[in-house]
mmCIF file of C-alpha atoms in Angstrom:
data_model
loop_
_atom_site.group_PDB
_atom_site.id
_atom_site.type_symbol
_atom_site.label_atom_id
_atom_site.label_comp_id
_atom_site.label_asym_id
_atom_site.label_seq_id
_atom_site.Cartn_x
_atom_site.Cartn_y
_atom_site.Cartn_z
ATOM 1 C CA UNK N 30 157.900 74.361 58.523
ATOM 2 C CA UNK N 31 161.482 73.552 58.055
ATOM 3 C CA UNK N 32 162.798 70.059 56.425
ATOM 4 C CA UNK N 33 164.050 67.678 58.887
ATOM 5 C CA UNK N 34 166.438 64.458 58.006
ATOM 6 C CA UNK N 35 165.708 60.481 59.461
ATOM 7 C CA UNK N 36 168.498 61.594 62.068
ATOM 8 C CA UNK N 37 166.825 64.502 63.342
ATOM 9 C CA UNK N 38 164.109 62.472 64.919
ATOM 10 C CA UNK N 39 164.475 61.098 68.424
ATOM 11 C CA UNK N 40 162.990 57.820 70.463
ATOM 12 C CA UNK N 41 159.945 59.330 72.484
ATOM 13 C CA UNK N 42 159.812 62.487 69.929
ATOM 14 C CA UNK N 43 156.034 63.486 69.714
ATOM 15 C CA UNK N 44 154.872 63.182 65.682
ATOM 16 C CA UNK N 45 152.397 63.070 63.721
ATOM 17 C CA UNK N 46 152.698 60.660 60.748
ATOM 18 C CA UNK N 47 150.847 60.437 57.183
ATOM 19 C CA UNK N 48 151.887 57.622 55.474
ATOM 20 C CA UNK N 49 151.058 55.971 52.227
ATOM 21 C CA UNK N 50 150.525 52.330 50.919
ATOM 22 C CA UNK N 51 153.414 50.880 49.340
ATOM 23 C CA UNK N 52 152.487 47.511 48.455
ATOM 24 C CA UNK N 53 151.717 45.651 51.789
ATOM 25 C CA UNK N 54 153.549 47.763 53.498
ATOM 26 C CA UNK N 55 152.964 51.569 55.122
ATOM 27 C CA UNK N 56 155.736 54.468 54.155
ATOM 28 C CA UNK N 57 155.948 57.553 56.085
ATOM 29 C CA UNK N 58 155.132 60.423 53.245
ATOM 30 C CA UNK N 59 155.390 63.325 55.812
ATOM 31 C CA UNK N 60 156.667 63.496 59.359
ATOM 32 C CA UNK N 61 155.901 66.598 61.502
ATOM 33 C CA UNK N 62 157.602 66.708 64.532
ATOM 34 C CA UNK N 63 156.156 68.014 68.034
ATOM 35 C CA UNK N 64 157.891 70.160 70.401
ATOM 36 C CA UNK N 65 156.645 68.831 74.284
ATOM 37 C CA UNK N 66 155.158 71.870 74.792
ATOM 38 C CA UNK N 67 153.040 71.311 71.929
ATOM 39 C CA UNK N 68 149.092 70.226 71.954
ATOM 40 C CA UNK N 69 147.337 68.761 68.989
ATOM 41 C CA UNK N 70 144.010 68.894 67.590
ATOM 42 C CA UNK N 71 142.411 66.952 65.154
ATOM 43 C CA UNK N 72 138.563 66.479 63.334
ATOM 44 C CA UNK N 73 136.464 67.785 60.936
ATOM 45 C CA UNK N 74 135.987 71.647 60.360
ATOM 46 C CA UNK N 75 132.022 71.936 61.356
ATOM 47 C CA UNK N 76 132.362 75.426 61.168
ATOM 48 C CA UNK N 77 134.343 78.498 59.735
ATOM 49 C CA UNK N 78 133.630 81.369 61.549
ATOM 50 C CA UNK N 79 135.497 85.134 61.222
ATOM 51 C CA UNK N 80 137.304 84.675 64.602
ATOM 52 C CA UNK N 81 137.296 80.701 65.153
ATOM 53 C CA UNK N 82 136.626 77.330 64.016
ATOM 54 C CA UNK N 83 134.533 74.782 65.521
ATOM 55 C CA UNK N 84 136.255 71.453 65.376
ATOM 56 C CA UNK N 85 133.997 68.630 65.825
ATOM 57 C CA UNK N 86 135.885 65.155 67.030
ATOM 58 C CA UNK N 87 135.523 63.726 70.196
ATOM 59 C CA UNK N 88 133.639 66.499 71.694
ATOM 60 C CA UNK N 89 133.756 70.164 70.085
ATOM 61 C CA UNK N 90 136.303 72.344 71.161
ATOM 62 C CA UNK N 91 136.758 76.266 69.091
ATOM 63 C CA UNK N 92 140.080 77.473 67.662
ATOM 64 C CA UNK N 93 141.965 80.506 67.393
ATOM 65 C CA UNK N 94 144.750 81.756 65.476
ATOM 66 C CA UNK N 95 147.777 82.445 67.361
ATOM 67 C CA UNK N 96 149.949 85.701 66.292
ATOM 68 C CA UNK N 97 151.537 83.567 63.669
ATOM 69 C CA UNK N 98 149.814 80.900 61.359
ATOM 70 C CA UNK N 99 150.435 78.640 58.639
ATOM 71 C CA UNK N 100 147.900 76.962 56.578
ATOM 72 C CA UNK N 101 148.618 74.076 54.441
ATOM 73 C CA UNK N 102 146.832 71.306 52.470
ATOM 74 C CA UNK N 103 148.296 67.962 52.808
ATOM 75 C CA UNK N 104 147.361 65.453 49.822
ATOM 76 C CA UNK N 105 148.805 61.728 49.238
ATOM 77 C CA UNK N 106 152.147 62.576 48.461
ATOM 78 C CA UNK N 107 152.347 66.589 48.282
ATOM 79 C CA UNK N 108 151.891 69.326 51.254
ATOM 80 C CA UNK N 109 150.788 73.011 49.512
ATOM 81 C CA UNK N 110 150.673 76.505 51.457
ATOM 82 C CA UNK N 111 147.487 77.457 51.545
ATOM 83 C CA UNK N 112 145.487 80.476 53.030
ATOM 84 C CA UNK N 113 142.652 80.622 55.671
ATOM 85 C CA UNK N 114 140.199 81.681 53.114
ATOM 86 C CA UNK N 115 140.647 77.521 51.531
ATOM 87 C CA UNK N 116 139.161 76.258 54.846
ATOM 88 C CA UNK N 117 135.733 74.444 54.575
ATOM 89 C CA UNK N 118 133.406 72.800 56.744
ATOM 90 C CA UNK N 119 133.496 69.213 56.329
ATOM 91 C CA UNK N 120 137.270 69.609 55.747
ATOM 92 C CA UNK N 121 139.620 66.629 58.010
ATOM 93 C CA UNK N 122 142.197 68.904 60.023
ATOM 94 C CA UNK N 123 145.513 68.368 62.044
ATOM 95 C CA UNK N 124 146.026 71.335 64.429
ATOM 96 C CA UNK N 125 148.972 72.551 66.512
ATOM 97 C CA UNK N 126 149.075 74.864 68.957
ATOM 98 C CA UNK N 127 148.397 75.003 73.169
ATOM 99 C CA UNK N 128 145.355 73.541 74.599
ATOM 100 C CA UNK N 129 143.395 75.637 76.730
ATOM 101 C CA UNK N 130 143.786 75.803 80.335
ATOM 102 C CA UNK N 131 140.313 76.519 81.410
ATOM 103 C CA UNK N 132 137.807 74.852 80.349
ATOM 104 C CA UNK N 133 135.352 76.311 77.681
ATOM 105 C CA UNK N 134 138.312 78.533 76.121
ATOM 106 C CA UNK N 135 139.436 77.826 72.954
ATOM 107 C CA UNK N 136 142.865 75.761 71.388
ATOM 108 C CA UNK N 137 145.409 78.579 70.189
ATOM 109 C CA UNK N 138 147.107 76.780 66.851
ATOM 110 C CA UNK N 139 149.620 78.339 64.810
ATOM 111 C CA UNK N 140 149.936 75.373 62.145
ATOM 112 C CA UNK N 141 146.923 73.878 60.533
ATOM 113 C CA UNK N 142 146.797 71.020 58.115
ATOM 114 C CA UNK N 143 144.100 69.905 56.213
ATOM 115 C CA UNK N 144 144.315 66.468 54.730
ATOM 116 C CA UNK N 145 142.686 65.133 51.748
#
């Protein structure tokens, strides 16, 4: 959630990268960086349920919110705040958070990013 500078990144820093076509070539529009003791998530909402989300990708695997969450909708070149209420099935989504350690329970995220 904060801004970061080119200098603030480090060699074997976990991120996750969106980047856009600038002629031939790719430019990094957004960098988030990933603290090591941070697990990622990503597919497509298949459901939107009142306590979780069912994330379909690889195999399905639920998610919960963690105390503190932040929503946000990340288009071509912009990143808006947005609420849980915007989420949709069918909707492509980045999460962060801690996997679970037993199998079955459910990835804890505490950022969420949809992508257009």
């Amino acid at each position: 959630g904060a801004a970061i500078s080119r200098s603030d990144l480090q060699i074997g820093q976990r991120v996750a990268v969106d980047a856009v076509a600038v002629g031939e070539d790719m430019v990094a529009a957004l960098v988030i960086t990933c603290p090591d003791d941070t697990d990622s998530l990503s597919g497509t909402l298949s459901e939107v349920g009142e306590t979780s989300l069912l994330i379909s990708g690889d195999a399905d695997q639920c998610a919960e919110e963690a105390e503190t969450v932040a929503y946000y909708l990340l288009g071509e070149d912009t990143l808006t705040e947005i609420t849980r209420a915007d989420l949709a099935a069918e909707d492509s989504v980045l999460l962060f958070g801690t996997a679970p350690e037993v199998e079955g329970d459910c990835f804890v995220y505490s950022k969420l990013f949809v992508l257009e």
